Amino acid sequence: MITVIGCDGSPLPAPALEHLARARLVVGGARHLAAAPVPAEARTVVLGDVGAALAEIDRAAGEDAGDVVVLASGDPGFFGIVRALRERGHRPRVLPALSSVAQAFARVGLSWDDALVVSAHGRELRRAVNACRAHPKVAVLTAPGAGPAELGRALFPQHPRTFVVCEDLGGPEERVVRCRPAEATTRPWRDPNVVLVLASERAAGERGWIAGARPGPAAWALPEEAFDHRDSMVTKAEVRALALARLGPRIGDMIWDVGAGSGSVAVECARFGAAVVAVDRDPAACERIRANVRAHGVRVAVSRGEAPAVLEHLPDPDAVFVGGGGPEVVRACAARALRSVVVALASVERVRPALDALTAAGFTARAVQLQASRLSPLPGDVHRLAAVNPVFVVWGDRDAASSPPAPPARTAPPERRPQTLAELPEADR
Ligand SMILES: C[S@@+](CC[C@H](N)C(=O)[O-])C[C@H]1O[C@@H](n2cnc3c(N)ncnc32)[C@H](O)[C@@H]1O
């Protein structure tokens, strides 16, 4: 039997001690092994190389060589070892302790059902940083090399945030430090730590019905009237609908809106939870973008300047919308975009160079002309078709998985039988 015991610095409860006393193999981090009453006759494996430790557990379980105990931090079912054990076919008994995230929010007296919890532990720091850019309340599980200093470097100076760095929670070296991102880059930090990245430490936070991220927006491709714009310089709702579908903005993404104009695409991407930078060379446009961002209650960084030069210092984008700029702008965006680029064009002559730029950068490129005619009321309870200017949308995807899946082979329809509810098969439980 494998028992996973969570450790949060408080004394182990009686059931955990009983399992530990019977263990023949005890696996855990050095600090957890040192703090627990490991029986003298048990073999210990220090968790450093997780793969090697899992192989030891497999062997012990396969040979039926007595009880195995794994000591892990906090709640081992939350970004912890339980997943890896399950993936290898084990069915561990789990005795959780308080998660480091729950402890961290408790230390600052904040509720956390509205917080995003992201992990940079053995994963890309970029995604965690983008989540911190877009969301007002984020807990980051860190790792050496992806901790408070690296987070601070990525968020400074554009993102005013309070960091609450919680080191060794529940342990002998516990320390809770509040600082700004800039300060976080210059201080030494002790592992393990979890970092709360807060837009405001005073805000109680939004009351919701779902933990973590808010659900996506109830509507998108908003009407042009939802944005302040000049001389109809706003991407039309029908074009925005396709652009958003191809950009696929999500939490953890960085999206650029280049030649943002009113910032309608930028705002809509932010409504999906992505981190967004809107780029425009016109100071008045930048002001308008800021006003639209405020009106929609989202977070968008605005970068004033001429593309492609201004793009150089921006963080790498997952996806880019190019609403303004020539082929050199499309080329520069394609060189940096990790997933997709979407270009809206009014002139037919620009379609070919845009397709070529995307193809040359390794994207699968496609294009469509969109022409919508909206029903517009006339006197006498009748309607006319009011044509919206045609627009070419050119887009490129890097990800082969984004091409549509093959449709299932057609087979004869199954015989209809009344259904009865059966217990779930063992494997699905
Ligand atoms: C693999 S995750 C494990 C999370 C764990 N299951 C939990 O619920 O706390 C490892 C990360 O959790 C955080 N962590 C775990 N124990 C901690 C502690 N005592 N103090 C601060 N952070 C801790 C750190 O960010 C560490 O890098």
Short mmCIF file of C-alpha atoms and ligand atoms in Angstrom, two decimals:
data_model
loop_
_atom_site.label_atom_id
_atom_site.label_comp_id
_atom_site.label_asym_id
_atom_site.label_seq_id
_atom_site.Cartn_x
_atom_site.Cartn_y
_atom_site.Cartn_z
CA MET A 1 0.00 0.00 0.00
CA ILE A 2 1.24 3.47 -0.85
CA THR A 3 0.33 6.30 1.51
CA VAL A 4 1.08 9.89 0.60
CA ILE A 5 1.35 12.13 3.65
CA GLY A 6 1.14 15.89 3.27
CA CYS A 7 3.49 17.99 5.41
CA ASP A 8 2.75 21.61 6.32
CA GLY A 9 4.97 22.13 9.36
CA SER A 10 2.41 21.06 11.96
CA PRO A 11 2.88 17.77 13.84
CA LEU A 12 1.77 14.75 11.82
CA PRO A 13 -1.69 13.52 12.89
CA ALA A 14 -2.11 10.05 14.45
CA PRO A 15 -3.23 8.23 11.25
CA ALA A 16 -0.16 9.54 9.40
CA LEU A 17 2.15 8.43 12.23
CA GLU A 18 0.59 4.95 12.19
CA HIS A 19 1.24 4.55 8.46
CA LEU A 20 4.76 5.86 8.82
CA ALA A 21 5.54 3.43 11.67
CA ARG A 22 4.62 0.47 9.42
CA ALA A 23 6.51 1.76 6.34
CA ARG A 24 9.31 -0.25 4.75
CA LEU A 25 10.15 2.43 2.19
CA VAL A 26 9.86 6.18 2.90
CA VAL A 27 10.28 8.65 0.05
CA GLY A 28 10.36 12.41 0.58
CA GLY A 29 12.19 15.70 0.36
CA ALA A 30 15.20 15.99 2.68
CA ARG A 31 13.44 18.47 4.98
CA HIS A 32 10.35 16.27 5.29
CA LEU A 33 12.39 13.13 5.99
CA ALA A 34 14.38 15.01 8.64
CA ALA A 35 11.26 16.27 10.38
CA ALA A 36 9.29 12.97 10.44
CA PRO A 37 9.75 9.96 12.77
CA VAL A 38 10.96 7.57 10.05
CA PRO A 39 11.34 4.02 11.49
CA ALA A 40 15.00 2.93 11.71
CA GLU A 41 14.36 -0.25 9.69
CA ALA A 42 12.74 1.63 6.75
CA ARG A 43 14.72 2.40 3.62
CA THR A 44 14.63 6.07 2.67
CA VAL A 45 14.86 7.72 -0.75
CA VAL A 46 15.46 11.45 -0.85
CA LEU A 47 13.23 13.18 -3.38
CA GLY A 48 15.37 15.12 -5.76
CA ASP A 49 15.19 13.11 -8.90
CA VAL A 50 11.45 12.44 -9.03
CA GLY A 51 11.78 9.90 -11.86
CA ALA A 52 14.23 7.76 -9.91
CA ALA A 53 12.09 7.96 -6.76
CA LEU A 54 9.00 6.89 -8.71
CA ALA A 55 10.93 3.95 -10.14
CA GLU A 56 11.83 2.88 -6.55
CA ILE A 57 8.16 3.14 -5.58
CA ASP A 58 7.14 1.05 -8.63
CA ARG A 59 9.67 -1.60 -7.66
CA ALA A 60 8.60 -1.71 -4.01
CA ALA A 61 4.93 -1.87 -4.96
CA GLY A 62 5.60 -4.53 -7.62
CA GLU A 63 7.55 -6.76 -5.22
CA ASP A 64 4.97 -6.27 -2.49
CA ALA A 65 7.88 -5.28 -0.24
CA GLY A 66 5.81 -3.73 2.56
CA ASP A 67 4.13 -0.39 2.99
CA VAL A 68 5.43 2.66 1.15
CA VAL A 69 5.06 6.18 2.51
CA VAL A 70 5.66 9.30 0.44
CA LEU A 71 6.13 12.55 2.36
CA ALA A 72 5.19 15.53 0.20
CA SER A 73 4.53 19.20 0.77
CA GLY A 74 1.10 20.61 1.52
CA ASP A 75 -1.74 18.88 -0.28
CA PRO A 76 -0.03 16.27 -2.49
CA GLY A 77 -3.16 16.13 -4.66
CA PHE A 78 -2.65 19.77 -5.64
CA PHE A 79 0.24 20.24 -8.10
CA GLY A 80 1.85 17.32 -6.29
CA ILE A 81 3.03 13.72 -6.46
CA VAL A 82 -0.42 12.12 -6.52
CA ARG A 83 -0.84 12.73 -10.26
CA ALA A 84 2.48 11.04 -11.11
CA LEU A 85 1.61 8.04 -8.92
CA ARG A 86 -1.80 7.72 -10.57
CA GLU A 87 -0.24 7.99 -14.02
CA ARG A 88 1.90 4.98 -13.15
CA GLY A 89 -1.12 2.95 -12.14
CA HIS A 90 -0.86 3.31 -8.34
CA ARG A 91 -3.86 4.01 -6.16
CA PRO A 92 -2.38 5.84 -3.20
CA ARG A 93 -4.10 6.64 0.05
CA VAL A 94 -3.72 10.42 0.51
CA LEU A 95 -3.53 12.19 3.86
CA PRO A 96 -3.31 15.85 2.86
CA ALA A 97 -2.03 18.79 4.87
CA LEU A 98 -2.68 22.47 4.20
CA SER A 99 -1.57 23.56 0.76
CA SER A 100 1.15 26.22 0.67
CA VAL A 101 -1.30 28.36 -1.31
CA ALA A 102 -3.94 28.16 1.42
CA GLN A 103 -1.26 28.99 4.03
CA ALA A 104 0.03 31.95 2.00
CA PHE A 105 -3.39 33.55 1.62
CA ALA A 106 -4.10 32.88 5.30
CA ARG A 107 -0.91 34.75 6.27
CA VAL A 108 -2.20 37.90 4.55
CA GLY A 109 -5.81 37.36 5.60
CA LEU A 110 -7.19 37.23 2.07
CA SER A 111 -9.77 34.90 0.58
CA TRP A 112 -8.51 32.99 -2.43
CA ASP A 113 -11.49 31.44 -4.18
CA ASP A 114 -11.07 34.27 -6.72
CA ALA A 115 -7.31 33.74 -7.10
CA LEU A 116 -5.55 32.09 -10.00
CA VAL A 117 -3.05 29.48 -8.89
CA VAL A 118 -0.28 28.89 -11.42
CA SER A 119 2.78 26.73 -11.30
CA ALA A 120 6.21 27.64 -12.61
CA HIS A 121 7.61 24.50 -11.01
CA GLY A 122 9.13 22.51 -13.87
CA ARG A 123 7.04 24.51 -16.34
CA GLU A 124 7.36 27.61 -18.49
CA LEU A 125 7.67 30.76 -16.37
CA ARG A 126 6.22 32.76 -19.29
CA ARG A 127 2.69 31.45 -18.77
CA ALA A 128 2.76 32.24 -15.04
CA VAL A 129 4.00 35.75 -15.82
CA ASN A 130 1.26 36.33 -18.39
CA ALA A 131 -1.34 35.19 -15.86
CA CYS A 132 0.09 37.73 -13.37
CA ARG A 133 -0.07 40.47 -16.01
CA ALA A 134 -3.74 39.81 -16.71
CA HIS A 135 -5.17 38.83 -13.33
CA PRO A 136 -5.34 40.86 -10.11
CA LYS A 137 -4.79 37.99 -7.67
CA VAL A 138 -2.38 35.17 -8.53
CA ALA A 139 -0.48 32.63 -6.44
CA VAL A 140 2.67 31.34 -8.12
CA LEU A 141 4.21 28.02 -7.13
CA THR A 142 7.89 28.60 -7.78
CA ALA A 143 11.06 26.63 -8.39
CA PRO A 144 14.75 27.53 -8.23
CA GLY A 145 15.41 29.66 -11.33
CA ALA A 146 11.71 30.50 -11.62
CA GLY A 147 11.09 32.38 -8.38
CA PRO A 148 10.37 35.87 -7.03
CA ALA A 149 13.42 37.47 -8.73
CA GLU A 150 12.56 36.10 -12.18
CA LEU A 151 8.90 37.05 -11.75
CA GLY A 152 9.90 40.55 -10.67
CA ARG A 153 12.19 40.97 -13.68
CA ALA A 154 9.39 39.99 -16.05
CA LEU A 155 6.73 42.21 -14.46
CA PHE A 156 8.82 45.32 -13.77
CA PRO A 157 8.25 48.16 -14.71
CA GLN A 158 4.98 47.90 -16.67
CA HIS A 159 3.00 46.05 -14.05
CA PRO A 160 2.62 47.67 -10.65
CA ARG A 161 1.97 44.76 -8.31
CA THR A 162 2.57 43.84 -4.70
CA PHE A 163 4.52 40.65 -4.18
CA VAL A 164 4.00 38.69 -0.99
CA VAL A 165 6.82 36.18 -0.92
CA CYS A 166 6.11 33.36 1.53
CA GLU A 167 9.19 31.29 2.31
CA ASP A 168 9.22 27.94 4.12
CA LEU A 169 5.62 28.25 5.27
CA GLY A 170 5.04 26.36 8.52
CA GLY A 171 8.76 25.58 8.71
CA PRO A 172 11.51 26.83 11.03
CA GLU A 173 12.61 29.47 8.53
CA GLU A 174 9.20 30.84 7.67
CA ARG A 175 9.31 34.45 6.45
CA VAL A 176 6.62 36.53 4.74
CA VAL A 177 7.97 39.54 2.81
CA ARG A 178 5.99 42.22 0.97
CA CYS A 179 7.80 44.02 -1.83
CA ARG A 180 7.49 45.51 -5.30
CA PRO A 181 8.60 43.56 -8.39
CA ALA A 182 11.74 45.73 -8.74
CA GLU A 183 12.83 44.95 -5.18
CA ALA A 184 12.16 41.24 -5.70
CA THR A 185 14.85 41.18 -8.39
CA THR A 186 17.61 42.27 -6.01
CA ARG A 187 17.01 40.18 -2.87
CA PRO A 188 18.07 36.65 -2.06
CA TRP A 189 15.13 34.28 -1.53
CA ARG A 190 14.94 30.98 0.27
CA ASP A 191 13.29 27.89 -1.23
CA PRO A 192 10.64 26.70 -1.07
CA ASN A 193 8.51 29.74 -1.53
CA VAL A 194 5.18 30.69 -2.98
CA VAL A 195 4.58 34.20 -4.33
CA LEU A 196 1.28 36.04 -4.18
CA VAL A 197 1.15 38.61 -6.98
CA LEU A 198 -1.54 41.13 -6.11
CA ALA A 199 -2.85 44.19 -7.91
CA SER A 200 -4.13 45.38 -4.54
CA GLU A 201 -3.58 43.85 -1.15
CA ARG A 202 -6.53 45.78 0.24
CA ALA A 203 -9.16 44.66 -2.30
CA ALA A 204 -11.41 41.93 -0.95
CA GLY A 205 -11.71 40.54 -4.48
CA GLU A 206 -14.62 39.56 -6.63
CA ARG A 207 -17.31 37.28 -5.25
CA GLY A 208 -17.95 34.47 -7.73
CA TRP A 209 -19.38 30.98 -8.02
CA ILE A 210 -16.35 29.27 -9.56
CA ALA A 211 -12.84 29.05 -8.11
CA GLY A 212 -9.88 30.56 -9.93
CA ALA A 213 -10.41 32.26 -13.26
CA ARG A 214 -13.71 33.90 -14.02
CA PRO A 215 -15.62 32.11 -16.78
CA GLY A 216 -14.99 33.57 -20.24
CA PRO A 217 -17.05 36.50 -21.50
CA ALA A 218 -20.75 35.90 -22.09
CA ALA A 219 -20.43 37.53 -25.53
CA TRP A 220 -17.67 38.53 -27.90
CA ALA A 221 -17.38 40.21 -31.28
CA LEU A 222 -19.03 43.14 -29.52
CA PRO A 223 -20.73 45.79 -31.66
CA GLU A 224 -18.59 48.73 -32.77
CA GLU A 225 -20.66 50.99 -30.48
CA ALA A 226 -19.07 49.24 -27.51
CA PHE A 227 -15.83 51.08 -28.33
CA ASP A 228 -14.95 54.73 -28.66
CA HIS A 229 -13.52 55.09 -32.17
CA ARG A 230 -12.76 57.70 -34.82
CA ASP A 231 -14.03 57.76 -38.42
CA SER A 232 -15.18 54.13 -38.18
CA MET A 233 -11.55 53.13 -37.51
CA VAL A 234 -12.58 50.05 -35.59
CA THR A 235 -12.40 46.42 -36.65
CA LYS A 236 -15.95 45.44 -37.56
CA ALA A 237 -17.71 42.92 -35.33
CA GLU A 238 -17.88 40.22 -38.05
CA VAL A 239 -14.14 40.49 -38.72
CA ARG A 240 -13.36 40.53 -35.01
CA ALA A 241 -15.36 37.32 -34.58
CA LEU A 242 -13.12 35.46 -37.02
CA ALA A 243 -9.96 37.15 -35.73
CA LEU A 244 -10.72 36.14 -32.13
CA ALA A 245 -11.46 32.58 -33.21
CA ARG A 246 -8.08 32.34 -34.94
CA LEU A 247 -6.14 34.13 -32.17
CA GLY A 248 -7.66 31.91 -29.45
CA PRO A 249 -6.75 34.21 -26.52
CA ARG A 250 -6.56 32.38 -23.18
CA ILE A 251 -5.22 32.75 -19.65
CA GLY A 252 -1.43 32.45 -19.80
CA ASP A 253 -1.22 33.84 -23.35
CA MET A 254 0.42 37.06 -24.48
CA ILE A 255 -1.43 38.71 -27.38
CA TRP A 256 -0.26 41.73 -29.38
CA ASP A 257 -2.76 44.00 -31.13
CA VAL A 258 -0.54 45.85 -33.61
CA GLY A 259 -1.98 48.97 -35.19
CA ALA A 260 -4.64 48.74 -32.50
CA GLY A 261 -6.68 51.86 -33.46
CA SER A 262 -9.55 51.76 -30.99
CA GLY A 263 -8.08 48.72 -29.22
CA SER A 264 -11.26 46.69 -29.81
CA VAL A 265 -9.34 43.45 -30.51
CA ALA A 266 -7.01 44.08 -27.55
CA VAL A 267 -9.96 44.63 -25.20
CA GLU A 268 -11.74 41.50 -26.41
CA CYS A 269 -8.60 39.39 -25.97
CA ALA A 270 -8.24 40.72 -22.41
CA ARG A 271 -11.87 39.77 -21.74
CA PHE A 272 -10.83 36.16 -22.45
CA GLY A 273 -8.15 36.41 -19.72
CA ALA A 274 -5.05 36.85 -21.91
CA ALA A 275 -2.27 39.34 -21.24
CA VAL A 276 -2.39 41.93 -24.02
CA VAL A 277 -0.23 44.70 -25.45
CA ALA A 278 -1.89 47.19 -27.81
CA VAL A 279 0.55 48.95 -30.14
CA ASP A 280 -0.15 52.15 -32.03
CA ARG A 281 2.02 55.00 -33.27
CA ASP A 282 -0.71 57.65 -32.92
CA PRO A 283 -0.85 59.30 -29.47
CA ALA A 284 -4.58 60.04 -29.85
CA ALA A 285 -5.24 56.39 -30.69
CA CYS A 286 -3.29 55.36 -27.56
CA GLU A 287 -5.48 57.65 -25.45
CA ARG A 288 -8.59 56.15 -27.03
CA ILE A 289 -7.33 52.63 -26.37
CA ARG A 290 -6.75 53.51 -22.71
CA ALA A 291 -10.28 54.92 -22.45
CA ASN A 292 -11.76 51.76 -24.00
CA VAL A 293 -9.67 49.58 -21.70
CA ARG A 294 -10.93 51.50 -18.65
CA ALA A 295 -14.54 51.40 -19.87
CA HIS A 296 -14.37 47.59 -20.21
CA GLY A 297 -12.62 47.11 -16.86
CA VAL A 298 -9.80 45.00 -18.32
CA ARG A 299 -5.98 45.17 -18.26
CA VAL A 300 -4.13 46.02 -21.47
CA ALA A 301 -0.63 47.50 -21.72
CA VAL A 302 -0.42 50.24 -24.34
CA SER A 303 2.82 50.70 -26.27
CA ARG A 304 3.09 53.85 -28.38
CA GLY A 305 5.51 53.68 -31.27
CA GLU A 306 6.20 52.65 -34.82
CA ALA A 307 6.12 48.93 -35.63
CA PRO A 308 8.21 46.92 -36.27
CA ALA A 309 10.84 48.78 -34.16
CA VAL A 310 8.55 49.15 -31.14
CA LEU A 311 7.88 45.38 -31.05
CA GLU A 312 11.47 44.52 -30.27
CA HIS A 313 11.18 45.03 -26.51
CA LEU A 314 7.80 43.39 -26.04
CA PRO A 315 7.51 39.94 -24.47
CA ASP A 316 7.07 37.12 -27.00
CA PRO A 317 3.45 36.78 -28.13
CA ASP A 318 1.47 33.60 -28.46
CA ALA A 319 -0.69 35.29 -31.08
CA VAL A 320 -0.71 38.60 -32.92
CA PHE A 321 -3.46 40.60 -34.59
CA VAL A 322 -2.15 42.99 -37.22
CA GLY A 323 -4.74 45.65 -37.92
CA GLY A 324 -2.32 48.14 -39.40
CA GLY A 325 1.16 48.06 -40.90
CA GLY A 326 2.76 46.77 -44.10
CA PRO A 327 4.40 43.44 -44.97
CA GLU A 328 7.47 44.27 -42.85
CA VAL A 329 5.21 44.45 -39.78
CA VAL A 330 3.62 41.09 -40.67
CA ARG A 331 7.12 39.62 -41.12
CA ALA A 332 8.29 40.95 -37.75
CA CYS A 333 5.19 39.59 -35.99
CA ALA A 334 5.48 36.22 -37.72
CA ALA A 335 9.11 35.95 -36.59
CA ARG A 336 8.04 36.26 -32.94
CA ALA A 337 4.58 34.68 -32.73
CA LEU A 338 4.50 31.25 -31.11
CA ARG A 339 1.07 30.12 -32.27
CA SER A 340 -0.78 32.33 -34.73
CA VAL A 341 -0.89 35.62 -36.61
CA VAL A 342 -4.07 37.20 -37.96
CA VAL A 343 -3.92 40.09 -40.42
CA ALA A 344 -6.89 42.24 -41.50
CA LEU A 345 -6.41 43.99 -44.84
CA ALA A 346 -8.50 46.34 -46.92
CA SER A 347 -6.45 46.13 -50.13
CA VAL A 348 -6.18 43.03 -52.30
CA GLU A 349 -2.54 43.76 -53.21
CA ARG A 350 -1.49 43.22 -49.59
CA VAL A 351 -2.93 39.72 -49.37
CA ARG A 352 -0.15 37.94 -51.29
CA PRO A 353 2.76 39.53 -49.35
CA ALA A 354 1.00 38.71 -46.06
CA LEU A 355 0.47 35.07 -47.10
CA ASP A 356 4.11 34.86 -48.21
CA ALA A 357 5.41 36.39 -44.98
CA LEU A 358 3.46 33.88 -42.89
CA THR A 359 4.45 30.90 -45.03
CA ALA A 360 8.12 31.94 -44.98
CA ALA A 361 7.99 32.03 -41.16
CA GLY A 362 6.74 28.43 -41.05
CA PHE A 363 3.03 29.04 -40.61
CA THR A 364 0.25 27.30 -42.48
CA ALA A 365 -1.39 30.35 -44.05
CA ARG A 366 -4.96 30.81 -45.17
CA ALA A 367 -7.08 33.76 -46.25
CA VAL A 368 -10.69 34.75 -46.73
CA GLN A 369 -12.58 37.79 -47.87
CA LEU A 370 -15.36 38.71 -45.49
CA GLN A 371 -18.25 40.78 -46.68
CA ALA A 372 -21.22 41.24 -44.41
CA SER A 373 -24.47 42.95 -45.22
CA ARG A 374 -26.35 43.99 -42.14
CA LEU A 375 -30.11 44.30 -42.10
CA SER A 376 -30.96 47.93 -41.65
CA PRO A 377 -34.53 49.10 -40.95
CA LEU A 378 -36.32 51.35 -43.43
CA PRO A 379 -39.57 53.24 -42.90
CA GLY A 380 -42.60 51.07 -43.46
CA ASP A 381 -41.37 48.12 -41.39
CA VAL A 382 -39.04 46.83 -44.12
CA HIS A 383 -35.27 46.35 -44.26
CA ARG A 384 -32.47 46.97 -46.70
CA LEU A 385 -29.06 45.30 -46.83
CA ALA A 386 -26.38 47.72 -45.63
CA ALA A 387 -23.03 46.43 -46.93
CA VAL A 388 -20.05 46.63 -44.59
CA ASN A 389 -16.74 47.23 -46.39
CA PRO A 390 -15.18 43.96 -47.52
CA VAL A 391 -12.07 42.93 -45.58
CA PHE A 392 -9.44 40.27 -46.27
CA VAL A 393 -8.44 38.22 -43.28
CA VAL A 394 -5.16 36.36 -43.65
CA TRP A 395 -4.03 34.06 -40.87
CA GLY A 396 -1.32 31.59 -40.11
CA ASP A 397 -1.09 28.78 -37.53
CA ARG A 398 2.06 27.09 -36.38
CA ASP A 399 0.32 24.33 -34.55
CA ALA A 400 -0.58 21.35 -36.72
CA ALA A 401 -3.09 20.37 -34.02
CA SER A 402 -5.08 23.48 -34.86
CA SER A 403 -5.99 22.09 -38.27
CA PRO A 404 -9.43 20.53 -38.11
CA PRO A 405 -9.54 16.91 -36.95
CA ALA A 406 -10.54 14.35 -39.56
CA PRO A 407 -14.27 13.63 -39.43
CA PRO A 408 -15.16 10.21 -38.01
CA ALA A 409 -15.69 7.45 -40.57
CA ARG A 410 -19.37 7.01 -41.31
CA THR A 411 -20.82 3.75 -40.13
CA ALA A 412 -24.33 2.39 -40.08
CA PRO A 413 -26.37 4.00 -37.27
CA PRO A 414 -26.32 1.79 -34.17
CA GLU A 415 -29.41 -0.11 -33.30
CA ARG A 416 -31.49 1.94 -30.83
CA ARG A 417 -31.79 0.27 -27.50
CA PRO A 418 -33.25 1.57 -24.25
CA GLN A 419 -30.43 2.70 -21.99
CA THR A 420 -30.02 1.67 -18.39
CA LEU A 421 -27.72 3.39 -16.00
CA ALA A 422 -24.94 1.02 -15.02
CA GLU A 423 -22.26 1.48 -12.42
CA LEU A 424 -19.09 3.00 -13.86
CA PRO A 425 -16.62 0.41 -15.03
CA GLU A 426 -13.76 -0.05 -12.58
CA ALA A 427 -11.24 1.71 -14.81
CA ASP A 428 -13.28 4.94 -14.90
CA ARG A 429 -13.85 5.31 -11.20
C1 LIG B 1 5.29 20.75 -6.55
S1 LIG B 1 4.59 22.16 -5.77
C2 LIG B 1 3.79 21.38 -4.44
C3 LIG B 1 2.60 22.11 -3.88
C4 LIG B 1 2.01 21.38 -2.69
N1 LIG B 1 1.32 20.20 -3.10
C5 LIG B 1 1.07 22.23 -1.86
O1 LIG B 1 -0.13 21.98 -1.79
O2 LIG B 1 1.60 23.20 -1.26
C6 LIG B 1 6.05 22.79 -5.04
C7 LIG B 1 5.93 24.26 -4.74
O3 LIG B 1 5.01 24.50 -3.67
C8 LIG B 1 5.41 25.62 -2.91
N2 LIG B 1 5.67 25.19 -1.51
C9 LIG B 1 5.62 23.93 -1.04
N3 LIG B 1 5.87 23.92 0.28
C10 LIG B 1 6.07 25.20 0.66
C11 LIG B 1 6.36 25.86 1.89
N4 LIG B 1 6.50 25.19 3.03
N5 LIG B 1 6.50 27.21 1.92
C12 LIG B 1 6.35 27.91 0.76
N6 LIG B 1 6.07 27.35 -0.41
C13 LIG B 1 5.94 26.02 -0.47
C14 LIG B 1 6.66 26.14 -3.57
O4 LIG B 1 6.28 27.11 -4.49
C15 LIG B 1 7.22 24.89 -4.22
O5 LIG B 1 8.13 25.16 -5.17
#
